[in-house]
mmCIF file of C-alpha atoms in Angstrom:
data_model
loop_
_atom_site.group_PDB
_atom_site.id
_atom_site.type_symbol
_atom_site.label_atom_id
_atom_site.label_comp_id
_atom_site.label_asym_id
_atom_site.label_seq_id
_atom_site.Cartn_x
_atom_site.Cartn_y
_atom_site.Cartn_z
ATOM 1 C CA MET A 12 0.487 -2.141 -9.584
ATOM 2 C CA LYS A 13 4.004 -2.933 -10.660
ATOM 3 C CA SER A 14 4.680 -3.372 -14.322
ATOM 4 C CA LEU A 15 4.135 -6.830 -15.736
ATOM 5 C CA LEU A 16 7.303 -6.391 -17.742
ATOM 6 C CA ARG A 17 9.425 -6.732 -14.655
ATOM 7 C CA SER A 18 10.860 -10.034 -13.617
ATOM 8 C CA PRO A 19 8.449 -12.137 -11.578
ATOM 9 C CA ALA A 20 9.056 -12.405 -7.854
ATOM 10 C CA TRP A 21 8.291 -15.198 -5.475
ATOM 11 C CA PRO A 22 5.107 -14.431 -3.530
ATOM 12 C CA GLY A 23 5.913 -13.697 0.092
ATOM 13 C CA ALA A 24 9.643 -14.054 -0.501
ATOM 14 C CA GLY A 25 11.785 -12.843 2.339
ATOM 15 C CA GLY A 26 15.271 -11.375 2.171
ATOM 16 C CA HIS A 27 17.082 -14.744 1.960
ATOM 17 C CA HIS A 28 14.788 -16.082 -0.756
ATOM 18 C CA ARG A 29 15.017 -12.817 -2.682
ATOM 19 C CA VAL A 30 18.817 -13.045 -2.796
ATOM 20 C CA LEU A 31 18.605 -16.672 -3.917
ATOM 21 C CA PHE A 32 16.116 -15.757 -6.625
ATOM 22 C CA THR A 33 18.393 -12.965 -7.884
ATOM 23 C CA LEU A 34 21.296 -15.393 -8.085
ATOM 24 C CA MET A 35 19.131 -17.789 -10.097
ATOM 25 C CA GLN A 36 18.355 -14.989 -12.534
ATOM 26 C CA CYS A 37 22.082 -14.459 -13.061
ATOM 27 C CA VAL A 38 22.831 -18.137 -13.812
ATOM 28 C CA PRO A 39 21.955 -18.052 -17.581
ATOM 29 C CA PHE A 40 24.247 -15.080 -18.165
ATOM 30 C CA LEU A 41 27.050 -16.619 -16.107
ATOM 31 C CA ILE A 42 26.809 -19.770 -18.238
ATOM 32 C CA ALA A 43 26.933 -17.658 -21.405
ATOM 33 C CA LEU A 44 30.005 -15.843 -20.095
ATOM 34 C CA ALA A 45 31.684 -19.136 -19.208
ATOM 35 C CA VAL A 46 31.039 -20.490 -22.719
ATOM 36 C CA LEU A 47 32.538 -17.340 -24.252
ATOM 37 C CA VAL A 48 35.657 -17.644 -22.094
ATOM 38 C CA ILE A 49 36.083 -21.333 -22.964
ATOM 39 C CA GLU A 50 35.669 -20.759 -26.697
ATOM 40 C CA LEU A 51 38.120 -17.844 -26.820
ATOM 41 C CA THR A 52 40.861 -19.609 -24.845
ATOM 42 C CA PRO A 53 42.916 -22.768 -25.380
ATOM 43 C CA ALA A 54 40.162 -24.642 -23.522
ATOM 44 C CA HIS A 55 37.935 -24.385 -26.606
ATOM 45 C CA PHE A 56 38.335 -28.125 -27.199
ATOM 46 C CA ILE A 57 35.504 -28.536 -24.641
ATOM 47 C CA TYR A 58 32.155 -28.996 -26.392
ATOM 48 C CA THR A 59 30.000 -26.090 -25.150
ATOM 49 C CA GLY A 60 26.929 -26.491 -27.374
ATOM 50 C CA PRO A 61 24.645 -28.010 -24.708
ATOM 51 C CA PHE A 62 25.652 -25.347 -22.168
ATOM 52 C CA LEU A 63 24.775 -22.509 -24.527
ATOM 53 C CA THR A 64 21.461 -24.155 -25.425
ATOM 54 C CA ALA A 65 20.584 -24.220 -21.721
ATOM 55 C CA VAL A 66 20.839 -20.417 -21.444
ATOM 56 C CA PRO A 67 17.331 -19.533 -22.812
ATOM 57 C CA ALA A 68 15.828 -22.585 -21.090
ATOM 58 C CA LEU A 69 17.041 -21.447 -17.661
ATOM 59 C CA ALA A 70 16.066 -17.849 -18.396
ATOM 60 C CA ALA A 71 12.496 -18.951 -19.131
ATOM 61 C CA VAL A 72 12.146 -20.140 -15.533
ATOM 62 C CA THR A 73 13.107 -16.896 -13.785
ATOM 63 C CA LEU A 74 13.309 -13.970 -16.215
ATOM 64 C CA GLY A 75 9.969 -13.900 -18.028
ATOM 65 C CA PRO A 76 9.392 -13.497 -21.797
ATOM 66 C CA ARG A 77 11.576 -10.420 -22.237
ATOM 67 C CA GLY A 78 14.409 -11.893 -20.199
ATOM 68 C CA THR A 79 14.188 -15.127 -22.183
ATOM 69 C CA THR A 80 14.422 -13.175 -25.432
ATOM 70 C CA ALA A 81 17.458 -11.277 -24.153
ATOM 71 C CA ALA A 82 19.157 -14.500 -23.032
ATOM 72 C CA ALA A 83 18.438 -16.155 -26.382
ATOM 73 C CA ALA A 84 19.854 -13.150 -28.265
ATOM 74 C CA LEU A 85 22.984 -13.265 -26.101
ATOM 75 C CA ALA A 86 23.427 -16.994 -26.720
ATOM 76 C CA LEU A 87 22.994 -16.457 -30.460
ATOM 77 C CA ALA A 88 25.569 -13.655 -30.477
ATOM 78 C CA ILE A 89 28.080 -15.827 -28.616
ATOM 79 C CA SER A 90 27.480 -18.663 -31.086
ATOM 80 C CA VAL A 91 28.224 -16.364 -34.011
ATOM 81 C CA ILE A 92 31.329 -14.938 -32.318
ATOM 82 C CA THR A 93 32.769 -18.308 -31.365
ATOM 83 C CA ALA A 94 32.013 -19.883 -34.758
ATOM 84 C CA THR A 95 33.773 -16.997 -36.490
ATOM 85 C CA TYR A 96 36.714 -16.985 -34.074
ATOM 86 C CA ASN A 97 37.258 -20.748 -34.364
ATOM 87 C CA GLY A 98 36.610 -20.844 -38.137
ATOM 88 C CA ALA A 99 33.847 -23.404 -37.680
ATOM 89 C CA TRP A 100 31.422 -22.087 -40.279
ATOM 90 C CA GLY A 101 30.276 -24.740 -42.711
ATOM 91 C CA THR A 102 30.507 -27.596 -40.216
ATOM 92 C CA LEU A 103 27.509 -29.705 -39.289
ATOM 93 C CA GLN A 104 28.148 -29.130 -35.579
ATOM 94 C CA VAL A 105 27.685 -25.361 -35.874
ATOM 95 C CA TYR A 106 24.391 -25.622 -37.721
ATOM 96 C CA SER A 107 23.168 -28.266 -35.279
ATOM 97 C CA ASN A 108 23.974 -25.931 -32.398
ATOM 98 C CA PHE A 109 22.092 -23.068 -34.084
ATOM 99 C CA LEU A 110 19.053 -25.267 -34.724
ATOM 100 C CA ALA A 111 18.993 -26.545 -31.126
ATOM 101 C CA LEU A 112 19.401 -23.016 -29.784
ATOM 102 C CA ALA A 113 16.530 -21.737 -31.949
ATOM 103 C CA LEU A 114 14.183 -24.542 -30.902
ATOM 104 C CA VAL A 115 14.954 -24.156 -27.198
ATOM 105 C CA SER A 116 14.615 -20.354 -27.402
ATOM 106 C CA VAL A 117 11.192 -20.522 -29.048
ATOM 107 C CA ALA A 118 9.994 -23.175 -26.610
ATOM 108 C CA GLY A 119 11.360 -21.187 -23.667
ATOM 109 C CA PHE A 120 9.672 -17.971 -24.803
ATOM 110 C CA ILE A 121 6.308 -19.687 -25.265
ATOM 111 C CA THR A 122 6.586 -21.451 -21.902
ATOM 112 C CA SER A 123 7.646 -18.284 -20.098
ATOM 113 C CA ARG A 124 4.776 -16.270 -21.563
ATOM 114 C CA ALA A 125 2.276 -18.988 -20.642
ATOM 115 C CA MET A 126 3.632 -19.086 -17.086
ATOM 116 C CA ARG A 127 3.434 -15.301 -16.821
ATOM 117 C CA GLU A 128 -0.146 -15.168 -18.087
ATOM 118 C CA ARG A 129 -1.239 -17.977 -15.788
ATOM 119 C CA ARG A 130 0.395 -16.367 -12.776
ATOM 120 C CA GLN A 131 -1.195 -13.019 -13.636
ATOM 121 C CA ARG A 132 -4.655 -14.599 -13.974
ATOM 122 C CA GLU A 133 -4.262 -16.287 -10.598
ATOM 123 C CA LEU A 134 -3.006 -13.099 -8.976
ATOM 124 C CA ASP A 135 -5.849 -11.061 -10.487
ATOM 125 C CA GLN A 136 -8.362 -13.550 -9.128
ATOM 126 C CA VAL A 137 -6.838 -13.455 -5.655
ATOM 127 C CA ARG A 138 -6.764 -9.662 -5.789
ATOM 128 C CA ARG A 139 -10.458 -9.565 -6.711
ATOM 129 C CA ILE A 140 -11.254 -11.828 -3.766
ATOM 130 C CA ALA A 141 -9.107 -9.721 -1.448
ATOM 131 C CA VAL A 142 -10.706 -6.474 -2.613
ATOM 132 C CA ALA A 143 -14.186 -7.961 -2.254
ATOM 133 C CA ALA A 144 -13.364 -9.103 1.285
ATOM 134 C CA GLN A 145 -12.057 -5.665 2.170
ATOM 135 C CA GLU A 146 -15.074 -3.912 0.663
ATOM 136 C CA VAL A 147 -17.334 -5.995 2.902
ATOM 137 C CA VAL A 148 -15.571 -4.440 5.897
ATOM 138 C CA LEU A 149 -14.950 -0.955 4.486
ATOM 139 C CA ARG A 150 -17.902 0.808 2.912
ATOM 140 C CA ALA A 151 -17.852 4.108 1.071
ATOM 141 C CA VAL A 152 -18.626 7.194 3.114
ATOM 142 C CA PRO A 153 -22.053 8.739 2.273
ATOM 143 C CA ALA A 154 -21.880 11.878 0.141
ATOM 144 C CA ARG A 155 -23.944 13.859 2.656
ATOM 145 C CA LEU A 156 -23.867 13.511 6.443
ATOM 146 C CA GLY A 157 -25.756 16.173 8.356
ATOM 147 C CA PRO A 158 -23.810 19.451 7.969
ATOM 148 C CA LEU A 159 -21.053 17.695 6.033
ATOM 149 C CA ARG A 160 -20.383 16.853 2.419
ATOM 150 C CA ALA A 161 -17.937 13.953 2.414
ATOM 151 C CA ALA A 162 -16.060 11.361 0.367
ATOM 152 C CA SER A 163 -13.595 8.555 1.023
ATOM 153 C CA LEU A 164 -10.730 6.877 -0.813
ATOM 154 C CA CYS A 165 -8.835 3.665 -0.129
ATOM 155 C CA LEU A 166 -5.764 2.640 -2.157
ATOM 156 C CA ALA A 167 -3.882 -0.629 -1.869
ATOM 157 C CA ALA A 168 -0.105 -0.690 -2.040
ATOM 158 C CA GLY A 169 1.649 -2.716 -4.717
ATOM 159 C CA THR A 170 2.092 -5.755 -2.483
ATOM 160 C CA GLY A 171 0.508 -8.523 -4.489
ATOM 161 C CA ALA A 172 -2.856 -9.602 -3.132
ATOM 162 C CA ARG A 173 -2.272 -8.929 0.553
ATOM 163 C CA VAL A 174 -4.992 -6.752 2.034
ATOM 164 C CA GLY A 175 -3.976 -4.041 4.432
ATOM 165 C CA GLY A 176 -5.062 -2.771 7.804
ATOM 166 C CA ASP A 177 -6.354 0.727 7.040
ATOM 167 C CA LEU A 178 -9.832 1.520 8.337
ATOM 168 C CA TYR A 179 -12.312 4.375 8.104
ATOM 169 C CA GLU A 180 -15.976 5.069 8.724
ATOM 170 C CA ALA A 181 -18.380 7.998 9.032
ATOM 171 C CA VAL A 182 -21.732 7.760 10.843
ATOM 172 C CA GLN A 183 -24.441 10.321 11.554
ATOM 173 C CA THR A 184 -25.636 10.051 15.166
ATOM 174 C CA ARG A 185 -27.732 12.037 17.627
ATOM 175 C CA TYR A 186 -24.471 13.532 18.939
ATOM 176 C CA GLY A 187 -23.344 14.711 15.519
ATOM 177 C CA VAL A 188 -21.393 13.185 12.678
ATOM 178 C CA ARG A 189 -18.691 10.851 13.955
ATOM 179 C CA LEU A 190 -15.748 9.712 11.875
ATOM 180 C CA ILE A 191 -12.879 7.324 12.466
ATOM 181 C CA VAL A 192 -9.691 6.622 10.583
ATOM 182 C CA GLY A 193 -7.071 4.151 11.725
ATOM 183 C CA ASP A 194 -4.239 1.862 10.762
ATOM 184 C CA VAL A 195 -3.688 -1.661 12.087
ATOM 185 C CA ARG A 196 -0.076 -2.742 12.181
ATOM 186 C CA GLY A 197 0.651 -5.431 9.608
ATOM 187 C CA LYS A 198 -1.218 -6.923 6.665
ATOM 188 C CA GLY A 199 -3.127 -10.044 5.756
ATOM 189 C CA LEU A 200 -6.037 -11.770 7.454
ATOM 190 C CA SER A 201 -4.980 -10.841 10.991
ATOM 191 C CA ALA A 202 -5.059 -7.150 10.050
ATOM 192 C CA VAL A 203 -8.443 -7.509 8.344
ATOM 193 C CA ARG A 204 -9.864 -9.208 11.454
ATOM 194 C CA ALA A 205 -8.590 -6.362 13.626
ATOM 195 C CA VAL A 206 -10.108 -3.826 11.223
ATOM 196 C CA ALA A 207 -13.474 -5.595 11.373
ATOM 197 C CA VAL A 208 -13.374 -5.701 15.183
ATOM 198 C CA ALA A 209 -12.454 -2.017 15.546
ATOM 199 C CA LEU A 210 -15.080 -0.875 13.050
ATOM 200 C CA GLY A 211 -17.724 -3.106 14.610
ATOM 201 C CA ALA A 212 -17.081 -1.596 18.031
ATOM 202 C CA PHE A 213 -17.075 1.929 16.588
ATOM 203 C CA ARG A 214 -20.321 1.475 14.663
ATOM 204 C CA GLU A 215 -22.025 0.221 17.809
ATOM 205 C CA ALA A 216 -20.559 2.671 20.323
ATOM 206 C CA VAL A 217 -21.118 5.882 18.355
ATOM 207 C CA HIS A 218 -24.888 5.599 18.811
ATOM 208 C CA TYR A 219 -24.827 4.982 22.580
ATOM 209 C CA GLU A 220 -21.714 6.632 24.031
ATOM 210 C CA GLU A 221 -22.020 10.395 24.401
ATOM 211 C CA ASP A 222 -18.395 10.819 25.440
ATOM 212 C CA LEU A 223 -16.038 10.607 22.459
ATOM 213 C CA VAL A 224 -13.262 9.195 24.650
ATOM 214 C CA GLU A 225 -15.531 6.331 25.643
ATOM 215 C CA VAL A 226 -16.107 5.525 21.990
ATOM 216 C CA MET A 227 -12.356 5.179 21.589
ATOM 217 C CA ASN A 228 -12.158 3.096 24.764
ATOM 218 C CA ARG A 229 -14.828 0.739 23.424
ATOM 219 C CA CYS A 230 -12.740 0.183 20.292
ATOM 220 C CA ALA A 231 -9.644 -0.482 22.399
ATOM 221 C CA ALA A 232 -11.516 -2.927 24.621
ATOM 222 C CA ALA A 233 -12.874 -4.813 21.594
ATOM 223 C CA LEU A 234 -9.362 -5.184 20.182
ATOM 224 C CA ARG A 235 -8.058 -6.441 23.535
ATOM 225 C CA ARG A 236 -10.798 -9.052 23.694
ATOM 226 C CA GLU A 237 -10.115 -10.142 20.130
ATOM 227 C CA ILE A 238 -6.378 -10.529 20.566
ATOM 228 C CA SER A 239 -6.867 -12.582 23.750
ATOM 229 C CA VAL A 240 -8.792 -15.308 21.877
ATOM 230 C CA PRO A 241 -6.594 -18.441 22.020
ATOM 231 C CA GLY A 242 -5.071 -19.298 18.665
ATOM 232 C CA ALA A 243 -6.613 -16.344 16.827
ATOM 233 C CA TYR A 244 -3.320 -14.480 16.424
ATOM 234 C CA GLY A 245 0.342 -15.386 16.391
ATOM 235 C CA PRO A 246 2.789 -14.402 19.140
ATOM 236 C CA GLU A 247 4.150 -11.472 17.128
ATOM 237 C CA VAL A 248 0.703 -9.883 16.847
ATOM 238 C CA ARG A 249 -0.083 -10.497 20.516
ATOM 239 C CA LEU A 250 3.196 -8.936 21.645
ATOM 240 C CA GLU A 251 3.697 -6.162 19.108
ATOM 241 C CA GLY A 252 0.293 -5.556 17.530
ATOM 242 C CA PHE A 253 -1.245 -2.105 17.818
ATOM 243 C CA THR A 254 -3.683 0.193 16.025
ATOM 244 C CA THR A 255 -3.402 3.924 15.560
ATOM 245 C CA ALA A 256 -6.805 5.610 15.539
ATOM 246 C CA LEU A 257 -8.367 9.038 15.281
ATOM 247 C CA ILE A 258 -12.034 9.712 16.073
ATOM 248 C CA ALA A 259 -13.628 13.006 15.076
ATOM 249 C CA GLN A 260 -17.053 14.412 15.942
ATOM 250 C CA VAL A 261 -18.762 17.284 14.134
ATOM 251 C CA PRO A 262 -21.695 18.565 16.256
ATOM 252 C CA ASP A 263 -24.210 21.255 15.330
ATOM 253 C CA GLN A 264 -21.814 23.921 16.584
ATOM 254 C CA PRO A 265 -19.086 25.067 14.134
ATOM 255 C CA MET A 266 -16.364 22.903 15.628
ATOM 256 C CA VAL A 267 -14.711 19.519 15.323
ATOM 257 C CA GLN A 268 -13.872 17.426 18.374
ATOM 258 C CA LEU A 269 -10.982 14.961 18.240
ATOM 259 C CA VAL A 270 -9.584 12.041 20.185
ATOM 260 C CA ASN A 271 -6.230 10.935 18.824
ATOM 261 C CA ARG A 272 -4.459 7.717 19.785
ATOM 262 C CA GLY A 273 -1.100 7.784 18.034
ATOM 263 C CA HIS A 274 -2.493 8.667 14.599
ATOM 264 C CA PRO A 275 -1.282 11.408 12.200
ATOM 265 C CA PRO A 276 -3.220 14.612 12.963
ATOM 266 C CA PRO A 277 -5.929 15.638 10.488
ATOM 267 C CA LEU A 278 -5.507 18.690 8.292
ATOM 268 C CA LEU A 279 -7.949 21.597 8.317
ATOM 269 C CA LEU A 280 -8.085 23.782 5.217
ATOM 270 C CA HIS A 281 -9.235 27.268 6.273
ATOM 271 C CA GLN A 282 -9.096 30.231 3.892
ATOM 272 C CA GLY A 283 -6.619 28.418 1.663
ATOM 273 C CA ARG A 284 -4.221 27.373 4.404
ATOM 274 C CA ALA A 285 -3.881 23.780 5.608
ATOM 275 C CA ALA A 286 -2.940 23.327 9.253
ATOM 276 C CA PRO A 287 -2.583 20.124 11.307
ATOM 277 C CA LEU A 288 -4.903 19.693 14.285
ATOM 278 C CA THR A 289 -2.146 18.437 16.543
ATOM 279 C CA PRO A 290 -3.193 17.108 19.979
ATOM 280 C CA SER A 291 -1.874 18.907 23.028
ATOM 281 C CA SER A 292 -0.298 15.690 24.339
ATOM 282 C CA GLU A 293 0.794 12.431 22.766
ATOM 283 C CA SER A 294 -1.272 9.306 23.424
ATOM 284 C CA PRO A 295 -0.302 5.702 22.658
ATOM 285 C CA PRO A 296 -1.994 3.648 19.925
ATOM 286 C CA LEU A 297 -4.653 1.122 20.851
ATOM 287 C CA GLY A 298 -3.019 -1.980 22.245
ATOM 288 C CA LEU A 299 -0.105 -0.134 23.869
ATOM 289 C CA GLU A 300 -1.972 1.290 26.853
ATOM 290 C CA ASP A 301 0.294 -0.536 29.296
ATOM 291 C CA LEU A 302 3.279 1.475 28.055
ATOM 292 C CA ALA A 303 1.768 4.873 28.881
ATOM 293 C CA THR A 304 0.379 6.607 31.942
ATOM 294 C CA GLY A 305 -1.553 9.558 30.486
ATOM 295 C CA LEU A 306 -4.410 8.401 28.315
ATOM 296 C CA PRO A 307 -6.748 11.131 27.051
ATOM 297 C CA GLU A 308 -9.640 11.892 29.378
ATOM 298 C CA LYS A 309 -11.376 14.500 27.234
ATOM 299 C CA HIS A 310 -11.657 15.336 23.580
ATOM 300 C CA GLU A 311 -10.015 18.423 22.102
ATOM 301 C CA SER A 312 -11.979 20.987 20.110
ATOM 302 C CA TYR A 313 -11.046 23.082 17.092
ATOM 303 C CA ALA A 314 -12.986 25.594 15.024
ATOM 304 C CA PHE A 315 -14.577 24.083 11.917
ATOM 305 C CA LEU A 316 -16.472 26.838 10.101
ATOM 306 C CA PRO A 317 -18.642 26.757 6.973
ATOM 307 C CA GLY A 318 -16.405 26.567 3.928
ATOM 308 C CA ASP A 319 -13.638 24.741 5.801
ATOM 309 C CA ARG A 320 -12.366 21.360 4.641
ATOM 310 C CA LEU A 321 -11.211 18.565 6.959
ATOM 311 C CA LEU A 322 -8.946 15.736 5.793
ATOM 312 C CA LEU A 323 -8.439 12.529 7.777
ATOM 313 C CA TYR A 324 -5.800 10.139 6.422
ATOM 314 C CA THR A 325 -3.468 7.257 7.254
ATOM 315 C CA ASP A 326 0.315 7.430 7.395
ATOM 316 C CA GLY A 327 0.618 5.828 3.969
ATOM 317 C CA VAL A 328 -0.068 9.311 2.543
ATOM 318 C CA ILE A 329 2.555 11.355 4.376
ATOM 319 C CA GLU A 330 5.150 8.559 4.312
ATOM 320 C CA ALA A 331 4.933 8.078 0.541
ATOM 321 C CA ARG A 332 8.345 8.787 -0.997
ATOM 322 C CA ASP A 333 9.556 9.742 -4.429
ATOM 323 C CA ARG A 334 12.610 8.235 -6.131
ATOM 324 C CA ASP A 335 14.885 10.580 -4.168
ATOM 325 C CA GLY A 336 13.385 9.514 -0.844
ATOM 326 C CA ALA A 337 11.470 12.755 -0.211
ATOM 327 C CA PHE A 338 8.149 12.465 1.643
ATOM 328 C CA PHE A 339 4.870 13.561 0.092
ATOM 329 C CA ALA A 340 4.041 17.158 1.124
ATOM 330 C CA LEU A 341 0.378 16.688 1.990
ATOM 331 C CA PRO A 342 -0.375 20.187 3.374
ATOM 332 C CA GLU A 343 1.094 21.820 0.259
ATOM 333 C CA ALA A 344 -0.829 19.458 -2.003
ATOM 334 C CA MET A 345 -4.040 20.182 -0.122
ATOM 335 C CA GLU A 346 -3.489 23.916 -0.420
ATOM 336 C CA GLY A 347 -2.677 23.558 -4.122
ATOM 337 C CA ILE A 348 -5.977 21.813 -4.817
ATOM 338 C CA GLY A 349 -7.903 24.157 -2.542
ATOM 339 C CA GLY A 350 -11.491 24.046 -1.377
ATOM 340 C CA GLY A 351 -13.141 24.508 -4.765
ATOM 341 C CA PRO A 352 -13.495 20.934 -6.032
ATOM 342 C CA ALA A 353 -16.198 18.741 -4.517
ATOM 343 C CA PRO A 354 -14.925 16.069 -2.079
ATOM 344 C CA PRO A 355 -14.791 13.223 -4.662
ATOM 345 C CA GLU A 356 -12.910 15.406 -7.161
ATOM 346 C CA PHE A 357 -10.626 16.652 -4.387
ATOM 347 C CA LEU A 358 -9.630 13.095 -3.444
ATOM 348 C CA GLU A 359 -9.138 12.155 -7.090
ATOM 349 C CA ARG A 360 -6.794 15.097 -7.645
ATOM 350 C CA LEU A 361 -4.975 14.270 -4.420
ATOM 351 C CA HIS A 362 -4.660 10.701 -5.664
ATOM 352 C CA GLN A 363 -3.138 11.996 -8.903
ATOM 353 C CA GLU A 364 -0.642 14.117 -6.958
ATOM 354 C CA LEU A 365 0.299 11.116 -4.841
ATOM 355 C CA THR A 366 0.707 8.914 -7.906
ATOM 356 C CA ARG A 367 2.855 11.540 -9.596
ATOM 357 C CA HIS A 368 5.036 11.837 -6.495
ATOM 358 C CA THR A 369 5.597 8.097 -6.036
ATOM 359 C CA GLY A 370 5.697 7.147 -9.692
ATOM 360 C CA GLY A 371 2.652 4.937 -9.163
ATOM 361 C CA ASP A 372 4.385 2.649 -6.674
ATOM 362 C CA LEU A 373 2.844 3.001 -3.215
ATOM 363 C CA ALA A 374 4.831 1.410 -0.414
ATOM 364 C CA ASP A 375 1.898 1.383 2.029
ATOM 365 C CA ASP A 376 -1.881 1.381 1.873
ATOM 366 C CA VAL A 377 -3.695 4.707 1.849
ATOM 367 C CA ALA A 378 -7.080 5.667 3.318
ATOM 368 C CA MET A 379 -8.562 9.165 3.364
ATOM 369 C CA ILE A 380 -11.811 10.897 4.328
ATOM 370 C CA VAL A 381 -12.500 14.484 3.334
ATOM 371 C CA ALA A 382 -15.391 16.460 4.847
ATOM 372 C CA ASP A 383 -16.643 19.963 3.986
ATOM 373 C CA ARG A 384 -18.634 22.029 6.478
ATOM 374 C CA LEU A 385 -21.805 23.306 4.778
ATOM 375 C CA ASP A 386 -24.027 24.943 7.379
ATOM 376 C CA GLY A 387 -23.723 28.537 8.516
ATOM 377 C CA LEU A 388 -24.485 28.451 12.216
ATOM 378 C CA PRO A 389 -23.444 31.616 14.037
ATOM 379 C CA GLY A 390 -21.060 31.798 16.961
ATOM 380 C CA THR A 391 -17.719 30.271 17.813
ATOM 381 C CA PRO A 392 -17.043 27.107 19.740
ATOM 382 C CA ALA A 393 -16.202 27.190 23.383
ATOM 383 C CA GLY A 394 -13.501 25.395 25.309
ATOM 384 C CA GLY A 395 -10.447 26.820 23.594
ATOM 385 C CA ALA A 396 -11.670 26.382 20.030
ATOM 386 C CA ASP A 397 -11.993 30.064 19.195
ATOM 387 C CA ALA A 398 -8.811 30.102 17.141
ATOM 388 C CA PHE A 399 -7.250 28.046 14.458
ATOM 389 C CA PRO A 400 -3.969 26.248 15.081
ATOM 390 C CA ARG A 401 -0.892 28.205 14.082
#
């Protein structure tokens, strides 16, 4: 969450409104500068008292308590300078100006602080509602799922109260443990509806579809049906909306099977080294099937042995930047933490690394699932999964 000491911003402000708001923040200081110029030039015969008194009043509207205090201090300094320069000390006009400036500054500070506290209370309430709505859709991953020990983490970016489109789920089925992680393009209610639709289709299909590709196809079909509902989504979503998704299955054999539709590949930590499980061919995200010809027809398998750790995540993790614009090095961070900590502690330490890298200011939502293989079944998986990716 961004610091409350920063200047308030207009909710949902676009580029044009943001520029206008910045100009409004500059107005009190421009007025103060104009008063200083008038008083130190032959034009000082103009009575500038009311203009200087307006400086803290205007600052209270756009700059918050600290900005109002700074504007009031600047106005006071200019009053002292101009009174000294013009030799006006001892006149009734000077003391009247100081009294008016003090009263307006105090009133502006009190008003600005009240506005800030009220806005923060309203924003906190909306955030609580948004988080509650998202928690209805996204539930925590169980700590134990068949041969897996797992945990999940979902972090919201510092974007006010707008809920994001990250999704995840893990379900134990007769075919093995099945997991999904995905990212719906956009934010807000339309993204939450798409998340609910995709997760609903996944939770239903995983128990009845043996083929992992068909589970993904069921999710894609559900999203297509949802977006075709008249009036449910705007034209931008209908034309440009898509969802990246990754479905993983962990059967009884020591392997993990993946179907990837445009999502960042998961990382497998094996003997201290983290390697991406990159698909052999690229596939389009859900919703962009018409733009591609080669959709996956079969899942891909990779070795997943006891003691290994699997991390599924959204692009908000690897696209997180520091102040210099460098991306977060997820494989190195995963290797640095290692396989020792339990899944919840692992995600917490990864969260700390991410916070340290970004300075606590996430630009995008983050969702992660970590799963440790616990059983010790003998043998190696078939179908090209007898080696780890290099």
